[in-house]
């Protein structure tokens, strides 16, 4: 652990002992080794540390909900995040790669439409990242998946559903609807 955060093992042990003494961290001695874990009952862990650790998940859920609201009345069946952000490798200049999957009967917004331009501006202002939007109909997505289209394979492999149907539901859509 010390090598990962460029700190001496002595300093890490000193900090861990302090956290144990304050009850934030619990220690178990197993032979000559020491095992540490967060005390989930401690107020700092419960009300501060765990919410921060789950922050990304909450942000992505909120992003999906907001995008669905902003795309009404022509909201997609599914909004999938893929690319570097989905892989956890985003840089400060990375785009939010979003794939919008629409029901076949739904009108898919033109890439130059005012709605999509406003949506991209909103994500930049709100999240600090430009939205790179791709859209298609569900049947097109399914066909491209069957044809092993590289982009669709990538979306399926690393994509995270932000709102709407999951990737599995998208791939099965129409078989049960």
Short mmCIF file of C-alpha atoms in Angstrom, two decimals:
data_model
loop_
_atom_site.label_atom_id
_atom_site.label_comp_id
_atom_site.label_asym_id
_atom_site.label_seq_id
_atom_site.Cartn_x
_atom_site.Cartn_y
_atom_site.Cartn_z
CA UNK A 1 0.00 0.00 0.00
CA UNK A 2 2.83 2.38 0.85
CA UNK A 3 4.30 2.12 -2.65
CA UNK A 4 0.92 2.88 -4.25
CA UNK A 5 0.55 6.19 -2.44
CA UNK A 6 4.26 7.02 -2.28
CA UNK A 7 4.40 7.07 1.52
CA UNK A 8 6.54 5.14 3.96
CA UNK A 9 5.13 2.00 5.63
CA UNK A 10 5.95 3.61 8.99
CA UNK A 11 3.73 6.63 8.23
CA UNK A 12 0.87 4.39 7.05
CA UNK A 13 1.06 2.28 10.22
CA UNK A 14 1.10 5.45 12.30
CA UNK A 15 -2.05 6.75 10.58
CA UNK A 16 -3.77 3.35 10.86
CA UNK A 17 -3.03 3.18 14.60
CA UNK A 18 -4.56 6.65 15.01
CA UNK A 19 -7.67 5.64 13.03
CA UNK A 20 -7.99 2.47 15.16
CA UNK A 21 -7.71 4.53 18.36
CA UNK A 22 -10.51 6.80 17.11
CA UNK A 23 -12.71 3.84 16.17
CA UNK A 24 -12.87 4.72 12.48
CA UNK A 25 -10.92 1.59 11.51
CA UNK A 26 -11.07 -1.88 13.09
CA UNK A 27 -7.92 -3.99 13.44
CA UNK A 28 -7.58 -7.76 13.54
CA UNK A 29 -4.24 -9.44 14.24
CA UNK A 30 -3.81 -12.66 12.29
CA UNK A 31 -0.50 -14.27 13.19
CA UNK A 32 2.12 -11.63 12.45
CA UNK A 33 -0.14 -9.74 10.04
CA UNK A 34 -2.56 -6.94 10.79
CA UNK A 35 -5.85 -6.66 8.93
CA UNK A 36 -7.73 -3.35 8.83
CA UNK A 37 -11.26 -2.51 7.75
CA UNK A 38 -13.59 0.46 8.04
CA UNK A 39 -15.91 0.44 11.04
CA UNK A 40 -19.23 0.87 9.22
CA UNK A 41 -20.95 1.86 12.47
CA UNK A 42 -18.72 4.92 13.00
CA UNK A 43 -20.43 8.20 12.12
CA UNK A 44 -17.55 9.38 9.88
CA UNK A 45 -17.60 6.14 7.90
CA UNK A 46 -21.40 5.97 7.69
CA UNK A 47 -22.08 9.63 6.90
CA UNK A 48 -18.94 10.76 5.08
CA UNK A 49 -16.58 8.07 3.80
CA UNK A 50 -19.09 5.57 2.38
CA UNK A 51 -21.18 8.25 0.61
CA UNK A 52 -18.00 9.60 -0.99
CA UNK A 53 -17.04 6.08 -2.09
CA UNK A 54 -20.50 5.65 -3.65
CA UNK A 55 -20.53 9.16 -5.14
CA UNK A 56 -19.66 8.08 -8.69
CA UNK A 57 -22.53 5.60 -8.74
CA UNK A 58 -24.94 8.29 -7.52
CA UNK A 59 -23.65 10.83 -10.05
CA UNK A 60 -24.16 8.39 -12.93
CA UNK A 61 -27.68 7.48 -11.77
CA UNK A 62 -28.57 11.18 -11.52
CA UNK A 63 -27.04 11.85 -14.95
CA UNK A 64 -29.23 9.13 -16.50
CA UNK A 65 -32.39 10.47 -14.84
CA UNK A 66 -31.67 14.04 -15.92
CA UNK A 67 -30.91 13.00 -19.50
CA UNK A 68 -34.21 11.09 -19.72
CA UNK A 69 -36.09 14.17 -18.48
CA UNK A 70 -34.33 16.47 -20.94
CA UNK A 71 -35.01 14.15 -23.89
CA UNK A 72 -38.78 13.96 -23.28
CA UNK A 73 -41.12 13.63 -25.11
CA UNK A 74 -38.72 11.60 -27.30
CA UNK A 75 -36.82 9.81 -24.55
CA UNK A 76 -34.86 6.71 -25.59
CA UNK A 77 -35.46 3.17 -24.36
CA UNK A 78 -31.95 3.16 -22.92
CA UNK A 79 -29.00 5.44 -22.26
CA UNK A 80 -25.68 3.62 -22.13
CA UNK A 81 -22.40 5.14 -20.96
CA UNK A 82 -19.36 3.58 -22.63
CA UNK A 83 -15.76 4.50 -23.34
CA UNK A 84 -13.12 5.77 -20.93
CA UNK A 85 -15.60 7.04 -18.32
CA UNK A 86 -17.38 3.67 -18.18
CA UNK A 87 -14.00 1.92 -17.86
CA UNK A 88 -12.94 4.26 -15.04
CA UNK A 89 -10.09 5.65 -17.15
CA UNK A 90 -11.45 9.12 -17.92
CA UNK A 91 -9.07 12.05 -18.14
CA UNK A 92 -10.13 15.64 -17.42
CA UNK A 93 -10.55 16.18 -21.18
CA UNK A 94 -12.47 12.93 -21.85
CA UNK A 95 -15.92 12.99 -23.42
CA UNK A 96 -18.96 11.35 -21.89
CA UNK A 97 -19.61 8.71 -24.55
CA UNK A 98 -23.36 8.09 -24.52
CA UNK A 99 -25.33 5.68 -26.68
CA UNK A 100 -29.06 6.45 -26.95
CA UNK A 101 -31.19 3.49 -28.06
CA UNK A 102 -34.68 4.29 -29.35
CA UNK A 103 -37.77 2.20 -29.98
CA UNK A 104 -38.09 1.48 -33.71
CA UNK A 105 -41.24 3.59 -34.10
CA UNK A 106 -39.65 6.57 -32.29
CA UNK A 107 -38.13 9.47 -34.20
CA UNK A 108 -34.37 9.46 -33.54
CA UNK A 109 -33.07 13.03 -33.06
CA UNK A 110 -30.76 14.33 -35.77
CA UNK A 111 -27.18 14.79 -34.49
CA UNK A 112 -27.38 18.49 -35.33
CA UNK A 113 -30.74 18.95 -33.59
CA UNK A 114 -31.15 21.72 -31.08
CA UNK A 115 -32.13 19.17 -28.40
CA UNK A 116 -28.88 17.21 -28.72
CA UNK A 117 -26.79 20.39 -28.91
CA UNK A 118 -28.43 21.72 -25.74
CA UNK A 119 -27.95 18.34 -24.08
CA UNK A 120 -24.25 18.35 -24.89
CA UNK A 121 -23.89 21.93 -23.61
CA UNK A 122 -25.74 20.96 -20.41
CA UNK A 123 -23.44 17.99 -19.71
CA UNK A 124 -20.40 20.22 -20.25
CA UNK A 125 -21.72 22.88 -17.86
CA UNK A 126 -23.00 20.43 -15.24
CA UNK A 127 -20.44 17.62 -15.33
CA UNK A 128 -17.44 19.32 -16.93
CA UNK A 129 -17.38 16.85 -19.83
CA UNK A 130 -18.66 17.21 -23.38
CA UNK A 131 -21.23 14.56 -24.34
CA UNK A 132 -20.44 12.53 -27.42
CA UNK A 133 -23.84 11.17 -28.44
CA UNK A 134 -24.56 8.19 -30.67
CA UNK A 135 -28.12 7.13 -31.42
CA UNK A 136 -29.88 4.26 -33.13
CA UNK A 137 -33.04 2.21 -33.15
CA UNK A 138 -33.22 -0.90 -31.02
CA UNK A 139 -33.49 -3.20 -34.07
CA UNK A 140 -30.40 -1.56 -35.60
CA UNK A 141 -28.50 -2.04 -32.32
CA UNK A 142 -29.55 -5.72 -32.20
CA UNK A 143 -28.58 -6.31 -35.86
CA UNK A 144 -25.21 -4.63 -35.39
CA UNK A 145 -24.64 -6.75 -32.27
CA UNK A 146 -25.39 -9.93 -34.25
CA UNK A 147 -23.02 -8.74 -37.00
CA UNK A 148 -20.36 -8.13 -34.32
CA UNK A 149 -19.97 -4.45 -35.20
CA UNK A 150 -16.84 -3.24 -33.31
CA UNK A 151 -18.54 -0.17 -31.79
CA UNK A 152 -21.56 -2.15 -30.60
CA UNK A 153 -19.34 -4.93 -29.23
CA UNK A 154 -17.45 -2.27 -27.29
CA UNK A 155 -20.68 -0.74 -25.95
CA UNK A 156 -21.88 -4.19 -24.84
CA UNK A 157 -18.53 -5.10 -23.28
CA UNK A 158 -17.92 -1.95 -21.23
CA UNK A 159 -21.23 -0.11 -21.25
CA UNK A 160 -23.08 0.95 -18.11
CA UNK A 161 -26.80 1.57 -18.28
CA UNK A 162 -27.54 5.05 -16.92
CA UNK A 163 -31.30 4.92 -17.49
CA UNK A 164 -33.94 2.81 -19.14
CA UNK A 165 -33.48 -0.76 -20.29
CA UNK A 166 -30.32 -2.69 -19.44
CA UNK A 167 -28.11 -3.91 -22.28
CA UNK A 168 -29.51 -7.43 -21.88
CA UNK A 169 -33.07 -6.07 -22.08
CA UNK A 170 -32.13 -4.07 -25.20
CA UNK A 171 -30.66 -7.17 -26.86
CA UNK A 172 -33.83 -9.16 -25.99
CA UNK A 173 -36.23 -6.31 -26.84
CA UNK A 174 -38.99 -7.31 -29.23
CA UNK A 175 -38.83 -10.96 -28.29
CA UNK A 176 -41.06 -10.25 -25.29
CA UNK A 177 -42.69 -6.94 -26.37
#
